[in-house]
XYZ file of C-alpha atoms in Angstrom:
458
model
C -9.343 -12.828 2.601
C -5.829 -11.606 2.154
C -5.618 -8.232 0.438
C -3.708 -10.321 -2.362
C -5.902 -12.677 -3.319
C -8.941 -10.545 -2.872
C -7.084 -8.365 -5.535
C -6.201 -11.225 -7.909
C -9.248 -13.240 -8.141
C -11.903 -11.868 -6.918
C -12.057 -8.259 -7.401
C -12.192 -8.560 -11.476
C -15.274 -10.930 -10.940
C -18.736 -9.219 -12.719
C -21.502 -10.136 -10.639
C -25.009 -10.302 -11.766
C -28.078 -11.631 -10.061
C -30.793 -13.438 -11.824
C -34.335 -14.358 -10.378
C -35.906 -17.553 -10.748
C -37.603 -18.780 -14.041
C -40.781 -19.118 -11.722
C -40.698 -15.249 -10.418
C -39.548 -15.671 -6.722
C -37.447 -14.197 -5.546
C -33.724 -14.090 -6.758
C -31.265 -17.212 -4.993
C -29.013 -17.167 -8.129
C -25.960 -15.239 -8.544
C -24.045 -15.564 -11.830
C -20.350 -14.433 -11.637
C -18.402 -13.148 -14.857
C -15.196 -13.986 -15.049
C -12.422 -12.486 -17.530
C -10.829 -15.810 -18.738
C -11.463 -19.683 -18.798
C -8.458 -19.843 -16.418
C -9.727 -17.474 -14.097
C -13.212 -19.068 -13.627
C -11.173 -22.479 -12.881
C -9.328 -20.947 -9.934
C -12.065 -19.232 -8.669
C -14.338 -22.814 -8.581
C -10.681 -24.731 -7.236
C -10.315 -22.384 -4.726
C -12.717 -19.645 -3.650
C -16.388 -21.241 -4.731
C -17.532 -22.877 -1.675
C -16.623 -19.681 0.633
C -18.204 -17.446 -1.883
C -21.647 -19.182 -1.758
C -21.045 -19.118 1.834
C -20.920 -15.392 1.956
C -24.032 -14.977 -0.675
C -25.763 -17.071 1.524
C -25.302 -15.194 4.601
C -25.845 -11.746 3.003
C -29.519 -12.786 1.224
C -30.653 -14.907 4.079
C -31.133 -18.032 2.359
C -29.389 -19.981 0.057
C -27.515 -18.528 -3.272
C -26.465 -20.784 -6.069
C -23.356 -19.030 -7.763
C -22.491 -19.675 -11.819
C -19.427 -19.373 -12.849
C -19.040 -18.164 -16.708
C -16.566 -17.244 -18.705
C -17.639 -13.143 -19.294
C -15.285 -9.961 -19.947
C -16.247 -7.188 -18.293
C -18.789 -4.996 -20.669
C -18.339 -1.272 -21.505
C -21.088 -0.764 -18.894
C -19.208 -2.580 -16.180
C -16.285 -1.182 -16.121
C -17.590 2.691 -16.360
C -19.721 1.062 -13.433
C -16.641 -0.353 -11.843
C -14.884 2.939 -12.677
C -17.300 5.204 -10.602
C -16.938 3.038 -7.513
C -12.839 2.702 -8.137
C -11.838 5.864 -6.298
C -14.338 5.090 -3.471
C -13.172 1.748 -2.579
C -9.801 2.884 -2.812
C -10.020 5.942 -0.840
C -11.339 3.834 2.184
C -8.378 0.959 1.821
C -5.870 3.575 1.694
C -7.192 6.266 4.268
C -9.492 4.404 6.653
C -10.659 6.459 10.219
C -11.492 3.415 11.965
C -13.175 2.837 15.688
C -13.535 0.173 17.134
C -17.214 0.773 18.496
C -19.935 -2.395 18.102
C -21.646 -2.205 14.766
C -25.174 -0.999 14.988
C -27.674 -4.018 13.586
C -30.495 -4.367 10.849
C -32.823 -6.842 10.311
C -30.382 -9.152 12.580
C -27.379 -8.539 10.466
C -24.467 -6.099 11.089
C -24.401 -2.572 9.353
C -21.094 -1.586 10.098
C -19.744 0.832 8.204
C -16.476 0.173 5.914
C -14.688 2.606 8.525
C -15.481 0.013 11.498
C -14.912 -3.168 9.758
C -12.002 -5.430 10.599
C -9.024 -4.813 8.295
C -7.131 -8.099 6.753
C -4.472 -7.444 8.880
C -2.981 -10.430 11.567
C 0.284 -10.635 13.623
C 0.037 -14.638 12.486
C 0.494 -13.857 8.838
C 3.343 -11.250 9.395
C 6.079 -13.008 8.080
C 8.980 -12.744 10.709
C 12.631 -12.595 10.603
C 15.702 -10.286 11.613
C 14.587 -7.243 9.715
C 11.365 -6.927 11.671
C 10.910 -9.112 15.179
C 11.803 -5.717 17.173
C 8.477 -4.161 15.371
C 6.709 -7.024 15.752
C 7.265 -7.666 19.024
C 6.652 -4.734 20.263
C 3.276 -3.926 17.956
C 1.732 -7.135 19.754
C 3.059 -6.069 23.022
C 1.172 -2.549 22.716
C -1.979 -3.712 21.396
C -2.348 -5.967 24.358
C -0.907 -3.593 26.563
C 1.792 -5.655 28.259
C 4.709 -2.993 27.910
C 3.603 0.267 29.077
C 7.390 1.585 28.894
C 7.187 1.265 24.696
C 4.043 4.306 24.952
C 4.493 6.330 22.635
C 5.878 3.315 19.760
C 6.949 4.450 16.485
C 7.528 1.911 13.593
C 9.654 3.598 11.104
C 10.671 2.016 7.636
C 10.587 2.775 4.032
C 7.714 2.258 2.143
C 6.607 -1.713 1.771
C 8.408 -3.174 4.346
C 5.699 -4.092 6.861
C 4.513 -0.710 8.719
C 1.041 -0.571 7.682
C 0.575 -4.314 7.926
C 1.706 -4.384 11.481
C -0.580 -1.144 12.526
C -3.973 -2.384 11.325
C -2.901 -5.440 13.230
C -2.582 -3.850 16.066
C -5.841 -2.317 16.135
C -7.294 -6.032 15.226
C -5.243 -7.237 18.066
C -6.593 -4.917 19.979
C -10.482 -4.913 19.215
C -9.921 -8.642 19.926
C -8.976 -8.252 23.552
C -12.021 -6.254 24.193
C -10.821 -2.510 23.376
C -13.253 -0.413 21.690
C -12.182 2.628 21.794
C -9.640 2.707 19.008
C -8.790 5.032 16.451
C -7.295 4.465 13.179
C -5.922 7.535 10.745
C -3.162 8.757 8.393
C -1.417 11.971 9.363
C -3.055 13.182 6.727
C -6.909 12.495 7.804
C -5.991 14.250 11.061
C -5.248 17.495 9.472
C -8.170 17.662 7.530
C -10.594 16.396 10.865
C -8.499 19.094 12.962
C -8.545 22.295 9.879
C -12.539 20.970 9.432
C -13.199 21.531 12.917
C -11.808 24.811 13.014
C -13.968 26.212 10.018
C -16.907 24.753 11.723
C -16.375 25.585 15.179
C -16.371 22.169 16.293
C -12.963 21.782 17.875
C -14.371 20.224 21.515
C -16.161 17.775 19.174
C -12.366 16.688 17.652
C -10.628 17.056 21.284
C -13.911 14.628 22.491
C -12.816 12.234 19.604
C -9.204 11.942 19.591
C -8.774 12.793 23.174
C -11.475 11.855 25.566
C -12.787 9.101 23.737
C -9.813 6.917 22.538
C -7.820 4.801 24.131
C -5.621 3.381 21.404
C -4.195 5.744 18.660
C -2.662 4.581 15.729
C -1.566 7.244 13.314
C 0.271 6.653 10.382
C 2.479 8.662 8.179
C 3.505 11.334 10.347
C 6.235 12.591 7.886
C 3.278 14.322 5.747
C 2.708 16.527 8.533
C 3.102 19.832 6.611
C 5.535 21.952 8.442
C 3.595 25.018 7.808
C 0.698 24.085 9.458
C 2.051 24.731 13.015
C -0.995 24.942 14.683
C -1.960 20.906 13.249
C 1.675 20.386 15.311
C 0.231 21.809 18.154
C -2.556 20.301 18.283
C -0.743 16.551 17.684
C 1.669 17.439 20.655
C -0.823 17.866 23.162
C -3.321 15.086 22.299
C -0.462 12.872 22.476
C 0.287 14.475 25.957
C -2.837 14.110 26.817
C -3.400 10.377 25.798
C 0.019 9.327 27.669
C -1.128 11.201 30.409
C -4.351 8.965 31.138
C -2.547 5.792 30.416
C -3.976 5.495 26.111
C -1.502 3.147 23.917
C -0.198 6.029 20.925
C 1.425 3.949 17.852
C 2.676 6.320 14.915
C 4.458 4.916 11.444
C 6.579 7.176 9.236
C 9.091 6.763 6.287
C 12.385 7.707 8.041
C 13.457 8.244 12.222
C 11.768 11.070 13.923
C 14.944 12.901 13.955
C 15.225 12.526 10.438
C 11.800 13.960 9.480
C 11.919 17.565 8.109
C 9.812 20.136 9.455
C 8.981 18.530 12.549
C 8.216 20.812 15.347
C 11.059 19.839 18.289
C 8.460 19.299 20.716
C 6.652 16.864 18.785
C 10.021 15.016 17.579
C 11.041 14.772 21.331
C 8.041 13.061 22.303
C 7.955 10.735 19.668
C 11.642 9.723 20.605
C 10.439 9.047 23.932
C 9.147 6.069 24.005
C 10.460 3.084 21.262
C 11.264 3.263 17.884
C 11.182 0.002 15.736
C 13.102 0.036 12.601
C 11.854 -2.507 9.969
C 14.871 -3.347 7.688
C 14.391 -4.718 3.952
C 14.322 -8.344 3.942
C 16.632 -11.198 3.491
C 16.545 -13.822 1.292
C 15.130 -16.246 3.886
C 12.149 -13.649 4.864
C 11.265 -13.294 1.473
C 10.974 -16.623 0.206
C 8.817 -17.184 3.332
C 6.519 -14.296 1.840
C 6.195 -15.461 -1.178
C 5.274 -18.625 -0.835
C 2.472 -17.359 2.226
C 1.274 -15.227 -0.691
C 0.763 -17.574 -2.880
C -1.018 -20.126 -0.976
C -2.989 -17.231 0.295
C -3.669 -16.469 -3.729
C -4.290 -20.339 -4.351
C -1.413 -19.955 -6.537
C 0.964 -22.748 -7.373
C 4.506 -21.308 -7.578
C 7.077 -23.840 -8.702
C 10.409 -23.617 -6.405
C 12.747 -22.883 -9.796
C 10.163 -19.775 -9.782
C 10.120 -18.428 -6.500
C 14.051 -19.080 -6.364
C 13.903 -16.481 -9.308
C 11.993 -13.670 -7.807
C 13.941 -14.173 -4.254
C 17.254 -13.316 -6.137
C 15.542 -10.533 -8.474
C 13.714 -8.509 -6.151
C 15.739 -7.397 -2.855
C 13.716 -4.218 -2.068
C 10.022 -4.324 -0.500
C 7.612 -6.338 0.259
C 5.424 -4.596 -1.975
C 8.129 -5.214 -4.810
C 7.353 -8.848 -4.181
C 3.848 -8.551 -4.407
C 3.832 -6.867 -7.478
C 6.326 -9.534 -9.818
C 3.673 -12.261 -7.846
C 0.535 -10.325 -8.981
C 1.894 -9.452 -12.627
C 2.841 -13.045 -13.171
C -0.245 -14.778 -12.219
C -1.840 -12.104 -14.684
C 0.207 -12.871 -17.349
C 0.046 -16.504 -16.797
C -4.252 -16.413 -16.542
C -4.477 -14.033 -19.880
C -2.007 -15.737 -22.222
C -3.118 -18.986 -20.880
C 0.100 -20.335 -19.993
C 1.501 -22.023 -16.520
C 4.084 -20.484 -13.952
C 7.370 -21.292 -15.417
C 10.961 -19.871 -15.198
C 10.206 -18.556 -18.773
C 7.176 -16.516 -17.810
C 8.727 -15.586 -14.696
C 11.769 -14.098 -16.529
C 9.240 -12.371 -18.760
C 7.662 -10.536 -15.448
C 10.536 -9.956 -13.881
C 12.130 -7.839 -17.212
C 9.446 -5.598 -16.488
C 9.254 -4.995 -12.668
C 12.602 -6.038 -11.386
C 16.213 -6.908 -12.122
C 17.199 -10.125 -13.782
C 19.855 -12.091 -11.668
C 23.655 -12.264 -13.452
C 22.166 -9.182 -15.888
C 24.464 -6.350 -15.425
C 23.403 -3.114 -15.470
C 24.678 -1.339 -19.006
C 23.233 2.350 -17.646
C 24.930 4.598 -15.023
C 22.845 7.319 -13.276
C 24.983 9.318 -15.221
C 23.547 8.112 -18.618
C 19.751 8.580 -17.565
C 20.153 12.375 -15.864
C 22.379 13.248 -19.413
C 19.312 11.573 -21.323
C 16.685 12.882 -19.444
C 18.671 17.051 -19.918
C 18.718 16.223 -23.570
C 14.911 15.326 -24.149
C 13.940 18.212 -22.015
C 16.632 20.759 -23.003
C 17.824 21.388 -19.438
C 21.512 21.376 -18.697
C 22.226 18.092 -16.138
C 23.075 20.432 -13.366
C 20.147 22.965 -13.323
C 18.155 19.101 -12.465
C 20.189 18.790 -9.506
C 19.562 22.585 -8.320
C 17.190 23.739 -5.831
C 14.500 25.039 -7.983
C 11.534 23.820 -7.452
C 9.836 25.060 -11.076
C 7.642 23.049 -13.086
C 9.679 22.531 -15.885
C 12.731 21.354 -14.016
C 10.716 19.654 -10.996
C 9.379 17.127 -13.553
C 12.555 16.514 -15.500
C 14.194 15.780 -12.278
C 11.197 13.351 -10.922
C 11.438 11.400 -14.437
C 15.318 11.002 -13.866
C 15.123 9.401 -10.533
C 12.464 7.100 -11.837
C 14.189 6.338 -15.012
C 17.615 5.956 -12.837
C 15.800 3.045 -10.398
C 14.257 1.355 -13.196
C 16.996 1.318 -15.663
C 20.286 1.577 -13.529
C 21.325 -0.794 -10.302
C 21.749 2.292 -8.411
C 20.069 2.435 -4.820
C 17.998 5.688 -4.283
C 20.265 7.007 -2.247
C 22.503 7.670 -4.606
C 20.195 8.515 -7.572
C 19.355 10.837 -5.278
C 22.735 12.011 -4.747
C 23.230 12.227 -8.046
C 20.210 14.664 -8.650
C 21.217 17.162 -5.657
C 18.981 15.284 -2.920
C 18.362 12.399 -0.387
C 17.392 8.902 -0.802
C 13.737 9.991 0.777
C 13.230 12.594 -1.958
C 14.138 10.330 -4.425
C 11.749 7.442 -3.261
C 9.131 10.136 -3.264
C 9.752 10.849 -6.770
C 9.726 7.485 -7.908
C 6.140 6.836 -5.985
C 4.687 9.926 -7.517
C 5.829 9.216 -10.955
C 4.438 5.978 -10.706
C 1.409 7.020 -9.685
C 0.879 9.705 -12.313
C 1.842 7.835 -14.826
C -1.854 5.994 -14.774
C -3.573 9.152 -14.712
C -1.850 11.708 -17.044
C -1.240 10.728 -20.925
C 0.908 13.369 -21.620
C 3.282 12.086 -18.997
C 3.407 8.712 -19.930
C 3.986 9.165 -23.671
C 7.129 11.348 -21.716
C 8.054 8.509 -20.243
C 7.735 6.011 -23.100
C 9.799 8.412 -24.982
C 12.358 7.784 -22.689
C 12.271 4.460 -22.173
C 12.590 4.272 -25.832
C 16.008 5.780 -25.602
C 17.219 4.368 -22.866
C 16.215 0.830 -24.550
C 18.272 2.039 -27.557
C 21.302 3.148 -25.435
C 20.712 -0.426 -23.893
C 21.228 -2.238 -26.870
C 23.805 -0.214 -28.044
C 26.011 -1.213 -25.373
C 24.959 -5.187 -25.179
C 25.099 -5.369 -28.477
């Protein structure tokens, strides 16, 4: 299923299995779901394949309830424990490509060799990102051997990941099974691992010897201390260009551009193609939308989508996340997709079309010194302390969410580039959900900010 809908509809489901009244044994599955409108999507839409999937899994027919059920204290400590788990391996998968060993019949393939939801037919295409795809399908089925090594290099949301998982798909599907699948990150920790152990032929025998298609992504995390991790990189690329192996590596900015990089390594990424993927246009992402929403078995009126095209020009993640907190809001109040409740969703993820901004940078860095008792320009020093590294994070976030500013020059304002500042605003975001203390910061803020707002509507 698309990694949308999977995440709207069937992810909050509760499952429990019952047996039957006579004692055999258990062909009923009753699924809990958190609203009335919720279990009448999942029946519309996604019954028939679920039963389908039961069925195949027990080995004999499943009859699946549908109820009406919130999630228990129990469930969600359950669901809580496995949380981190599942989304460890959707956001840092290894994957090869090897045949899945088989029990009892059926496939036991581990989540790091299963097939991601990931296709070149539902990458939505336009002028911001035919080069990349082109190319991506090109490489995986090895028709260009001039675009070895290809980099795919765009800010965060726009496509990168999408099109690298579908490249191993594409891949696996034309017979290639020796494929590897990792973040820069995983491959420091499988290279520094194999150093304490004394297993470095075993890594060189893995990401040398036995792969044929690497995909890395995020190659800007490469720490530029680690110089030996460099080292390493630069001559398992050599090597795998060498004996003919497609390399495809994704990063947040141009190789030039990426700090810390050791020259080597930056010259042979430059040396084969780099794709660009561009934010897109207006035509792009009404095409996304409404691919997302069918995908969803979501009905999105045209008034509605016309809304969130003109409201939300940045990512495609952007997009996803107005789409997913509007069919929330819409199945837990009850209600139907209207402009209303879009306008509602869109006050609290995006900009409102014809709203003009009230806030300068200016007015959020000045706010942000105040509440933390830091002059504005000690924010936009060098320091990297505590107690001016956070101030400075919670400007740049406040200054995207509250100002029309691009990052690149809330990041300007604060002493640094648009990259730093779309790092802050990802790790604010992100630590937000798991530290209070920040987020009453933040709501403090916000509550100013909403003041100074009103102030100057008003």
């Amino acid at each position: 299923m698309p990694p949308f809908a999977l995440e709207a509809w069937i992810d909050p489901l509760v499952a429990r299995s019952h047996a039957r009244e006579d004692g055999g044994s258990r062909d009923r599955l009753t699924l809990g779901c958190p609203t009335a409108f919720h279990r009448d999507r999942v029946r519309e839409r996604f019954l028939t394949e679920i039963e389908r999937c039961a069925a195949a899994e027990a080995g004999m027919p499943v009859a699946v309830d549908l109820v009406v059920a919130p999630a228990q204290r129990g469930d969600m400590a359950n669901q809580a424990q496995t949380a981190p788990e599942s989304v460890a391996r959707r956001e840092n998968p290894t994957v090869r490509c090897a045949p899945a060993p088989r029990v009892n019949g059926r496939s036991a393939a581990p989540d790091s060799q299963r097939e991601f939801p990931y296709r070149f037919d539902n990458f939505v295409v336009g002028s911001c990102n035919a080069l990349a795809r082109e190319a991506s399908i090109a490489v995986a089925r090895s028709t260009q051997c001039a675009l070895n090594p290809l980099v795919l290099a765009a800010e965060p949301g726009l496509g990168k990941t999408h099109l690298a998982r579908a490249i191993v798909n594409e891949a696996r599907q034309h017979g290639e099974l020796r494929a590897i699948y990792a973040s820069a990150e995983a491959f420091t920790s499988d290279f520094t691992r194999s150093l304490q152990t004394r297993r470095i032929d075993d890594f060189k025998r893995r990401f040398r010897h036995g792969c044929r298609l690497l995909v890395l992504e995020d190659v800007q995390f490469l720490d530029a201390r680690k110089k030996a991790t460099q080292l390493e990189l630069f001559h398992t690329l050599c090597h795998l260009l060498d004996v003919g192996a497609r390399v495809v590596l994704t990063a947040d900015r141009l190789p030039r551009d990426i700090e810390g990089l050791d020259p080597r390594l930056r010259s042979k990424l430059s040396s084969g193609l780099v794709a660009e993927l561009d934010s897109p246009d207006a035509i792009v992402r009404r095409e996304i939308l409404r691919q997302k929403a069918a995908d969803g078995g979501v009905r999105l009126p045209d008034a509605c989508r016309e809304l969130i095209v003109e409201s939300v020009r940045g990512s495609v993640r952007d997009l996803e996340g107005v789409l997913i907190q509007l069919v929330a809001m819409a199945s837990l109040l009850k209600r139907p997709i209207d402009p209303e409740l879009t306008l509602v969703a869109l006050r609290k993820l995006a900009p409102i079309p014809g709203v003009r901004h009230p806030l300068a940078i200016r007015d959020v860095v000045e706010t942000v010194s105040a509440y933390f008792k830091k002059p504005p320009g000690e924010l936009a020093a060098r320091s990297r302390r505590r107690d001016v590294l956070v101030p400075r994070q919670l400007a740049m976030y406040l200054g995207h969410r509250y100002t029309g500013a691009s990052l690149s020059v809330i990041g300007a304002a604060l002493g640094r580039d648009h990259s730093a500042a779309a790092n802050a605003v990802r790790k604010v975001e992100r630590r937000i959900l798991e530290s209070a203390p920040l987020r009453y910061q933040v709501e403090a803020l916000c509550a100013r900010l909403d003041g100074m707002v009103g102030e100057r509507q008003g």
